Amino acid sequence: MQQKAEGNEHNERNADNRPGYFGEFGGRYVPETLTHALEELEESYERYRNDPEFVEELDRLARDFVGRPTPFMFAERLTEKWGGADVYFKREDLAHTGAHKINNTLGQILLAERMGKSRIIAETGAGQHGVATATVAALYGKECVVYMGEEDTRRQRLNVTRMELMGATVVPVKSGSATLKDAVNEAIRDWVANVEDTHYIIGSVVGPSPYPRIVRDLQAVIGREIEHQSRERLGGVPDAIVACVGAGSNAIGAFHPFVGREGVRLVGVEAAGRGIESGEHGASLAAGKLGVLHGAMCYVLQSEDGQITEAHSISAGLDYPAVGPEHSFLRDGELAEYVSVTDEAALEAFTLCSRKEGIIPALETAHAISHAEKVARELGPGKSLVINLSGRGDKDVETASEALGAARE
Ligand SMILES: Cc1ncc(COP(=O)(O)O)c(C=O)c1O
């Protein structure tokens, strides 16, 4: 399956053709010092995205290093239990390093190489993006520094060790809630100071233009494979695709080729944490307001007076207080549906998937699995539903067993 980037038709979706915007969302709200680096990245992406050598290198590594195409699997026992649509899993959990994050880091390291950058920085929440970045930095022999909230270094110790084994320096960030938002702030600070030799590999479809589009295009390999595999296996496109939404990269990757197509429901699942009413959640589309975070206009969790509020989710990859600009646009244009699922319901789905299908999913993914039951029942027998299994749950075993233990007491 070719990794070749998409044409322009879905790149930026807005009526007045403002580059870098999806409707009113997106843009480039950054200090002047970064403008040049973003222009350089944009030029490099335009130059290489359809360059035969670039495409060949990305394709080869996707196949030989990452293990693409990832399998498309019939989840027979979940289908039976739910008694609705046939349920399929897109197995991004089987991609090298255990999550979809590798698709993006691989493409970006190839760009960094072509821009002559010797140093790579990244932020990480659950650690999967940090691990994917450390992996490609090792593969290309580059210095790598990963910023990670101190709270997350505790929750995701296994991933800290993995990054360090691959030669990355992990910097624990103590400010704010010591989670993902604070790690991004530190990474941006580092980038401003070292922009000449450093490329910042952003881990999701957020940040200033051109990141949301580059990350989306690199993750769209998931959706292209879903389309190809479902045509082969189901004789047509699926009736629905369900994916979890932290900042939104695995979801946009799975949705991208299907946006605007009649008959394919696209369903994004945010973290409702302890319940939307509790205020402790990560559901930026359900409860956020228009604002700017990390360089882009999007839906952001904020107080009455516009202060960014802390997000909460049992899953470290979903507790980000904003969501990518393209999701904000898809939601407002009713091109995709967005819902949210609590910590408790996600934990239930985590156990259910492990027991029924022999797959321990990431806690992020468990949010998508939980809501998929409702969609499967709504669609009914004879229809098909694909859940994007964004990652595997090794990293979450400790968190889940603590939470399940507490729930039993
Ligand atoms: C397995 C997994 N799924 C989903 C996410 C959420 O990110 P995104 O919404 O960008 O896919 C993460 C983030 O760390 C993750 O590790």
Coordinates of C-alpha atoms and ligand atoms in Angstrom, one line a residue:
M1 CA 0.0 0.0 0.0
Q2 CA 1.6 3.3 -1.1
Q3 CA 2.3 5.8 1.6
K4 CA 2.0 8.6 -1.0
A5 CA 0.4 11.7 0.4
E6 CA -3.1 12.7 -0.5
G7 CA -4.0 15.2 -3.2
N8 CA -5.2 18.6 -2.2
E9 CA -9.0 18.0 -2.1
H10 CA -9.2 17.4 1.6
N11 CA -6.0 19.2 2.7
E12 CA -7.4 22.4 4.1
R13 CA -11.1 22.7 4.1
N14 CA -12.3 26.2 4.0
A15 CA -14.3 28.4 1.7
D16 CA -11.9 31.3 1.4
N17 CA -8.8 29.1 0.9
R18 CA -6.8 30.5 3.8
P19 CA -3.8 28.2 3.9
G20 CA -3.4 26.3 7.2
Y21 CA -7.1 26.5 8.2
F22 CA -9.9 24.1 8.4
G23 CA -12.8 26.5 8.3
E24 CA -12.2 28.8 11.1
F25 CA -9.9 26.3 12.9
G26 CA -6.1 25.9 12.7
G27 CA -3.8 28.6 11.6
R28 CA -0.3 29.5 13.0
Y29 CA -0.4 31.4 16.3
V30 CA 3.3 31.3 17.3
P31 CA 6.2 33.5 18.3
E32 CA 8.0 35.0 15.4
T33 CA 11.1 32.9 16.1
L34 CA 9.2 29.8 14.9
T35 CA 7.7 31.2 11.8
H36 CA 10.8 30.4 9.7
A37 CA 11.0 26.8 11.0
L38 CA 7.3 26.2 10.1
E39 CA 7.8 27.7 6.7
E40 CA 10.9 25.5 6.2
L41 CA 8.9 22.4 7.3
E42 CA 6.0 23.3 5.0
E43 CA 8.3 23.8 2.0
S44 CA 10.1 20.6 2.7
Y45 CA 6.8 18.7 3.0
E46 CA 5.5 20.1 -0.3
R47 CA 8.8 19.3 -2.0
Y48 CA 9.1 15.7 -0.7
R49 CA 5.6 14.3 -0.1
N50 CA 5.3 13.1 -3.7
D51 CA 9.0 12.7 -4.4
P52 CA 9.6 9.1 -5.6
E53 CA 12.6 8.6 -3.3
F54 CA 10.8 9.9 -0.2
V55 CA 7.8 7.8 -1.0
E56 CA 9.9 4.7 -1.6
E57 CA 11.8 5.1 1.6
L58 CA 8.6 5.6 3.6
D59 CA 6.9 2.7 1.9
R60 CA 9.9 0.4 2.5
L61 CA 10.2 1.3 6.2
A62 CA 6.4 1.1 6.7
R63 CA 6.6 -2.5 5.3
D64 CA 9.9 -3.8 6.8
F65 CA 10.2 -1.8 10.0
V66 CA 6.7 -1.1 11.1
G67 CA 5.0 -4.2 9.6
R68 CA 2.4 -2.6 7.4
P69 CA -0.2 -3.3 6.3
T70 CA -1.5 -4.0 9.8
P71 CA -4.1 -6.8 9.9
F72 CA -7.9 -6.3 9.6
M73 CA -9.5 -8.8 11.9
F74 CA -13.1 -10.0 12.4
A75 CA -13.9 -9.7 16.1
E76 CA -16.2 -12.7 16.2
R77 CA -16.9 -13.0 19.9
L78 CA -17.6 -9.3 20.4
T79 CA -19.9 -9.4 17.4
E80 CA -21.7 -12.3 18.9
K81 CA -22.0 -10.7 22.3
W82 CA -23.2 -7.3 21.0
G83 CA -25.7 -8.9 18.6
G84 CA -25.5 -6.1 16.1
A85 CA -23.2 -5.2 13.2
D86 CA -20.2 -7.3 12.3
V87 CA -17.3 -5.9 14.3
Y88 CA -13.8 -5.6 12.7
F89 CA -10.5 -4.5 14.3
K90 CA -7.9 -2.4 12.4
R91 CA -4.8 -3.7 14.2
E92 CA -2.6 -0.6 14.7
D93 CA -1.7 -2.2 18.0
L94 CA 0.4 -4.6 15.9
A95 CA 2.5 -1.8 14.3
H96 CA 6.1 -1.7 15.6
T97 CA 6.3 0.0 19.0
G98 CA 2.6 -0.9 19.7
A99 CA 0.6 2.0 18.5
H100 CA -0.3 4.1 15.4
K101 CA 2.2 6.9 16.6
I102 CA 5.0 5.2 14.6
N103 CA 3.3 6.1 11.2
N104 CA 3.7 9.8 11.9
T105 CA 7.2 9.7 13.5
L106 CA 8.6 7.8 10.5
G107 CA 7.4 10.3 8.0
Q108 CA 8.6 13.2 10.1
I109 CA 12.1 11.8 10.7
L110 CA 12.4 11.5 6.9
L111 CA 11.6 15.2 6.6
A112 CA 14.0 16.1 9.4
E113 CA 16.8 14.2 7.6
R114 CA 16.1 16.1 4.4
M115 CA 16.0 19.4 6.3
G116 CA 19.5 18.6 7.7
K117 CA 18.3 18.6 11.4
S118 CA 20.6 16.7 13.7
R119 CA 18.5 16.9 16.9
I120 CA 14.9 15.7 17.5
I121 CA 12.6 16.8 20.3
A122 CA 9.1 15.6 21.1
E123 CA 6.4 15.7 23.8
T124 CA 4.6 12.6 25.0
G125 CA 1.6 11.8 27.2
A126 CA 1.1 8.1 27.4
G127 CA 4.6 7.6 26.2
Q128 CA 3.7 6.0 22.9
H129 CA 4.6 9.0 20.8
G130 CA 7.8 9.4 22.8
V131 CA 8.7 5.8 22.2
A132 CA 7.9 6.1 18.5
T133 CA 10.1 9.2 18.3
A134 CA 13.0 7.6 20.2
T135 CA 12.7 4.6 17.8
V136 CA 13.0 6.6 14.6
A137 CA 15.7 8.9 16.1
A138 CA 17.7 5.7 16.9
L139 CA 17.1 4.4 13.4
Y140 CA 18.4 7.6 11.9
G141 CA 21.2 8.2 14.4
K142 CA 19.9 11.5 15.8
E143 CA 20.0 13.0 19.3
C144 CA 16.6 12.9 20.9
V145 CA 15.0 14.7 23.8
V146 CA 11.5 13.8 24.9
Y147 CA 9.4 16.1 27.3
M148 CA 7.0 14.2 29.5
G149 CA 4.8 15.4 32.4
E150 CA 6.2 14.1 35.7
E151 CA 2.8 12.6 36.5
D152 CA 3.0 10.7 33.2
T153 CA 6.5 9.5 33.8
R154 CA 5.1 7.8 36.9
R155 CA 2.0 6.4 35.2
Q156 CA 4.0 5.2 32.2
R157 CA 7.3 4.0 33.7
L158 CA 7.6 1.2 31.1
N159 CA 7.7 3.7 28.2
V160 CA 10.3 5.9 30.0
T161 CA 12.6 2.9 30.2
R162 CA 11.9 2.0 26.5
M163 CA 12.8 5.5 25.4
E164 CA 16.0 5.6 27.5
L165 CA 17.0 2.2 26.1
M166 CA 16.9 3.7 22.7
G167 CA 19.2 6.5 23.7
A168 CA 16.6 9.3 24.2
T169 CA 16.8 11.7 27.1
V170 CA 13.4 11.9 28.9
V171 CA 12.9 15.3 30.7
P172 CA 10.2 15.1 33.4
V173 CA 8.0 18.3 33.3
K174 CA 6.9 19.5 36.7
S175 CA 4.8 22.6 35.8
G176 CA 1.0 22.7 35.7
S177 CA -0.7 19.4 36.0
A178 CA 2.6 17.7 35.0
T179 CA 0.9 16.0 32.0
L180 CA 0.7 16.3 28.2
K181 CA -0.2 20.0 27.9
D182 CA 2.8 21.0 30.1
A183 CA 5.1 18.7 28.1
V184 CA 4.1 20.5 24.9
N185 CA 4.8 23.9 26.5
E186 CA 8.4 22.8 27.4
A187 CA 9.0 21.3 24.0
I188 CA 7.9 24.5 22.3
R189 CA 10.3 26.4 24.6
D190 CA 13.2 24.1 23.7
W191 CA 12.3 24.5 20.0
V192 CA 12.4 28.3 20.2
A193 CA 15.9 28.2 21.7
N194 CA 17.3 25.5 19.4
V195 CA 15.4 25.9 16.2
E196 CA 18.5 25.9 13.9
D197 CA 19.5 22.3 14.4
T198 CA 16.3 20.9 15.9
H199 CA 13.1 19.4 14.4
Y200 CA 10.1 19.1 16.7
I201 CA 8.1 16.0 16.0
I202 CA 4.6 16.8 17.2
G203 CA 2.7 13.7 18.0
S204 CA -0.8 14.4 16.9
V205 CA -3.0 16.5 14.6
V206 CA -2.5 19.7 16.7
G207 CA 0.0 22.6 16.8
P208 CA 0.5 25.3 14.2
S209 CA 0.1 24.8 10.5
P210 CA 1.4 22.7 8.7
Y211 CA 1.5 20.1 11.5
P212 CA -2.2 19.1 11.6
R213 CA -2.1 18.4 7.9
I214 CA 1.3 16.6 7.8
V215 CA 0.3 14.3 10.7
R216 CA -3.1 13.7 9.2
D217 CA -1.6 12.7 5.8
L218 CA 1.0 10.4 7.5
Q219 CA -1.8 8.7 9.5
A220 CA -4.1 8.4 6.6
V221 CA -2.3 5.2 5.7
I222 CA -4.7 3.6 8.3
G223 CA -7.8 4.7 6.4
R224 CA -6.4 3.8 3.0
E225 CA -5.7 0.3 4.3
I226 CA -9.2 0.1 5.9
E227 CA -10.7 1.0 2.6
H228 CA -8.6 -1.6 0.7
Q229 CA -9.0 -4.4 3.3
S230 CA -12.8 -3.8 3.7
R231 CA -13.3 -3.9 -0.1
E232 CA -11.4 -7.2 -0.2
R233 CA -13.0 -8.7 2.9
L234 CA -16.5 -7.2 3.0
G235 CA -16.9 -6.4 -0.7
G236 CA -17.4 -2.7 0.1
V237 CA -16.8 0.1 2.5
P238 CA -17.7 -0.3 6.2
D239 CA -20.9 1.2 7.6
A240 CA -19.1 2.9 10.5
I241 CA -15.6 3.5 11.7
V242 CA -15.1 4.2 15.4
A243 CA -11.9 5.6 16.9
C244 CA -10.8 7.3 20.2
V245 CA -9.9 11.0 20.1
G246 CA -7.2 12.4 22.4
A247 CA -5.9 15.2 20.2
G248 CA -7.1 13.1 17.3
S249 CA -4.4 11.6 15.1
N250 CA -5.5 7.9 15.0
A251 CA -9.1 9.0 14.4
I252 CA -8.3 11.4 11.6
G253 CA -6.0 8.8 10.0
A254 CA -8.8 6.2 10.0
F255 CA -11.5 8.7 8.9
H256 CA -9.6 10.7 6.2
P257 CA -10.4 8.8 3.0
F258 CA -14.1 8.4 4.1
V259 CA -14.9 12.0 5.0
G260 CA -17.9 13.2 3.1
R261 CA -18.8 9.8 1.8
E262 CA -22.4 8.8 1.9
G263 CA -23.2 5.8 4.1
V264 CA -20.0 5.6 6.3
R265 CA -20.5 6.9 9.8
L266 CA -17.4 8.3 11.4
V267 CA -17.5 8.3 15.2
G268 CA -14.9 9.8 17.4
V269 CA -14.8 9.0 21.1
E270 CA -13.4 11.4 23.7
A271 CA -12.6 10.8 27.3
A272 CA -15.5 11.7 29.7
G273 CA -13.2 10.9 32.6
R274 CA -15.3 11.1 35.9
G275 CA -18.3 12.4 33.9
I276 CA -18.7 15.6 31.9
E277 CA -20.7 17.2 34.7
S278 CA -17.8 16.6 37.1
G279 CA -15.6 18.9 35.1
E280 CA -12.9 16.2 35.3
H281 CA -12.6 14.9 31.7
G282 CA -10.8 15.4 28.4
A283 CA -13.8 16.0 26.2
S284 CA -12.8 19.2 24.3
L285 CA -15.5 18.8 21.6
A286 CA -18.2 18.1 24.1
A287 CA -17.4 20.8 26.6
G288 CA -14.7 23.1 25.1
K289 CA -14.9 26.6 23.7
L290 CA -13.2 28.1 20.8
G291 CA -9.7 29.2 21.7
V292 CA -6.0 29.0 20.8
L293 CA -3.8 26.3 22.3
H294 CA -0.3 25.4 21.2
G295 CA -0.4 27.5 18.1
A296 CA -3.8 26.6 16.6
M297 CA -7.5 27.7 16.8
C298 CA -9.6 24.8 18.0
Y299 CA -11.9 23.7 20.8
V300 CA -10.2 24.0 24.1
L301 CA -11.2 23.3 27.7
Q302 CA -11.2 26.6 29.5
S303 CA -12.7 28.5 32.4
E304 CA -15.3 31.3 32.1
D305 CA -12.5 33.8 31.8
G306 CA -10.6 31.9 29.2
Q307 CA -7.9 30.1 31.3
I308 CA -7.0 26.7 30.0
T309 CA -8.4 24.1 32.5
E310 CA -6.8 20.8 33.3
A311 CA -8.0 17.7 31.5
H312 CA -8.5 14.3 33.2
S313 CA -8.7 10.8 31.9
I314 CA -7.7 7.4 33.3
S315 CA -5.8 7.1 30.0
A316 CA -2.7 9.3 29.7
G317 CA -3.1 9.7 26.0
L318 CA -6.6 11.3 26.2
D319 CA -6.1 13.9 28.9
Y320 CA -5.3 16.8 26.6
P321 CA -7.4 19.9 27.0
A322 CA -7.8 20.6 23.2
V323 CA -8.5 18.7 20.0
G324 CA -7.1 19.0 16.5
P325 CA -8.5 21.8 14.3
E326 CA -9.7 19.4 11.6
H327 CA -11.9 17.5 14.2
S328 CA -13.3 20.8 15.3
F329 CA -14.2 21.5 11.7
L330 CA -15.6 18.0 11.0
R331 CA -17.8 18.2 14.2
D332 CA -19.2 21.6 13.3
G333 CA -19.9 20.6 9.7
E334 CA -21.5 17.3 10.9
L335 CA -19.1 15.3 8.8
A336 CA -18.3 13.2 11.8
E337 CA -20.0 12.4 15.1
Y338 CA -18.3 12.8 18.5
V339 CA -19.3 11.2 21.8
S340 CA -17.5 10.6 25.1
V341 CA -17.0 7.6 27.4
T342 CA -16.2 7.6 31.1
D343 CA -13.1 6.1 32.8
E344 CA -15.4 3.4 34.3
A345 CA -16.9 2.4 31.0
A346 CA -13.5 2.3 29.3
L347 CA -12.2 0.0 32.0
E348 CA -15.1 -2.3 31.4
A349 CA -14.4 -2.4 27.7
F350 CA -10.6 -3.0 28.5
T351 CA -11.5 -6.1 30.4
L352 CA -14.2 -7.2 27.9
C353 CA -11.9 -7.0 24.9
S354 CA -9.1 -8.9 26.8
R355 CA -11.5 -11.7 27.7
K356 CA -13.5 -12.0 24.5
E357 CA -10.8 -11.4 21.9
G358 CA -7.5 -12.2 23.6
I359 CA -6.3 -8.6 23.0
I360 CA -5.4 -6.3 25.8
P361 CA -6.2 -2.9 24.2
A362 CA -4.6 0.5 25.2
L363 CA -6.9 2.4 27.7
E364 CA -7.3 5.0 25.0
T365 CA -8.6 2.4 22.5
A366 CA -10.9 1.0 25.2
H367 CA -12.9 4.2 24.9
A368 CA -13.6 3.5 21.3
I369 CA -14.5 -0.2 22.0
S370 CA -16.9 0.9 24.7
H371 CA -18.9 3.2 22.5
A372 CA -18.7 0.7 19.5
E373 CA -21.2 -1.5 21.3
K374 CA -23.9 1.2 20.9
V375 CA -23.0 1.9 17.3
A376 CA -23.0 -1.9 16.5
R377 CA -26.5 -2.2 18.0
E378 CA -27.8 0.9 16.2
L379 CA -26.5 -0.4 12.9
G380 CA -27.9 -3.9 13.4
P381 CA -27.0 -7.3 11.9
G382 CA -25.8 -7.4 8.3
K383 CA -23.9 -4.1 8.7
S384 CA -20.2 -3.7 9.4
L385 CA -18.3 -1.6 11.9
V386 CA -14.5 -1.1 12.1
I387 CA -12.9 -0.1 15.4
N388 CA -9.4 1.4 15.0
L389 CA -7.4 -0.5 17.6
S390 CA -4.9 2.4 18.1
G391 CA -2.6 0.6 20.5
R392 CA -1.9 -2.3 22.8
G393 CA -2.4 -2.2 26.5
D394 CA 1.0 -3.3 27.9
K395 CA 1.7 0.2 29.1
D396 CA -1.7 0.3 30.9
V397 CA -1.7 -3.0 32.8
E398 CA -0.6 -1.4 36.1
T399 CA -3.0 1.5 35.9
A400 CA -5.9 -0.8 35.0
S401 CA -5.1 -3.3 37.6
E402 CA -4.9 -0.6 40.3
A403 CA -8.2 0.9 39.1
L404 CA -9.9 -2.5 38.8
G405 CA -8.7 -3.4 42.3
A406 CA -10.0 -0.2 43.8
A407 CA -13.3 -0.7 42.1
R408 CA -13.6 -4.2 43.7
E409 CA -12.9 -2.9 47.2
Ligands
LIG1 C1 -2.6 3.9 21.9 C2 -3.1 5.4 21.8 N1 -4.2 5.7 21.2 C3 -4.7 7.0 21.1 C4 -3.9 8.0 21.6 C5 -4.5 9.4 21.5 O1 -3.8 10.2 20.5 P1 -4.5 10.6 19.2 O2 -5.9 11.1 19.5 O3 -3.6 11.6 18.6 O4 -4.6 9.3 18.3 C6 -2.6 7.8 22.2 C7 -1.8 8.9 22.7 O5 -0.8 8.7 23.4 C8 -2.2 6.4 22.3 O6 -1.1 6.1 22.8

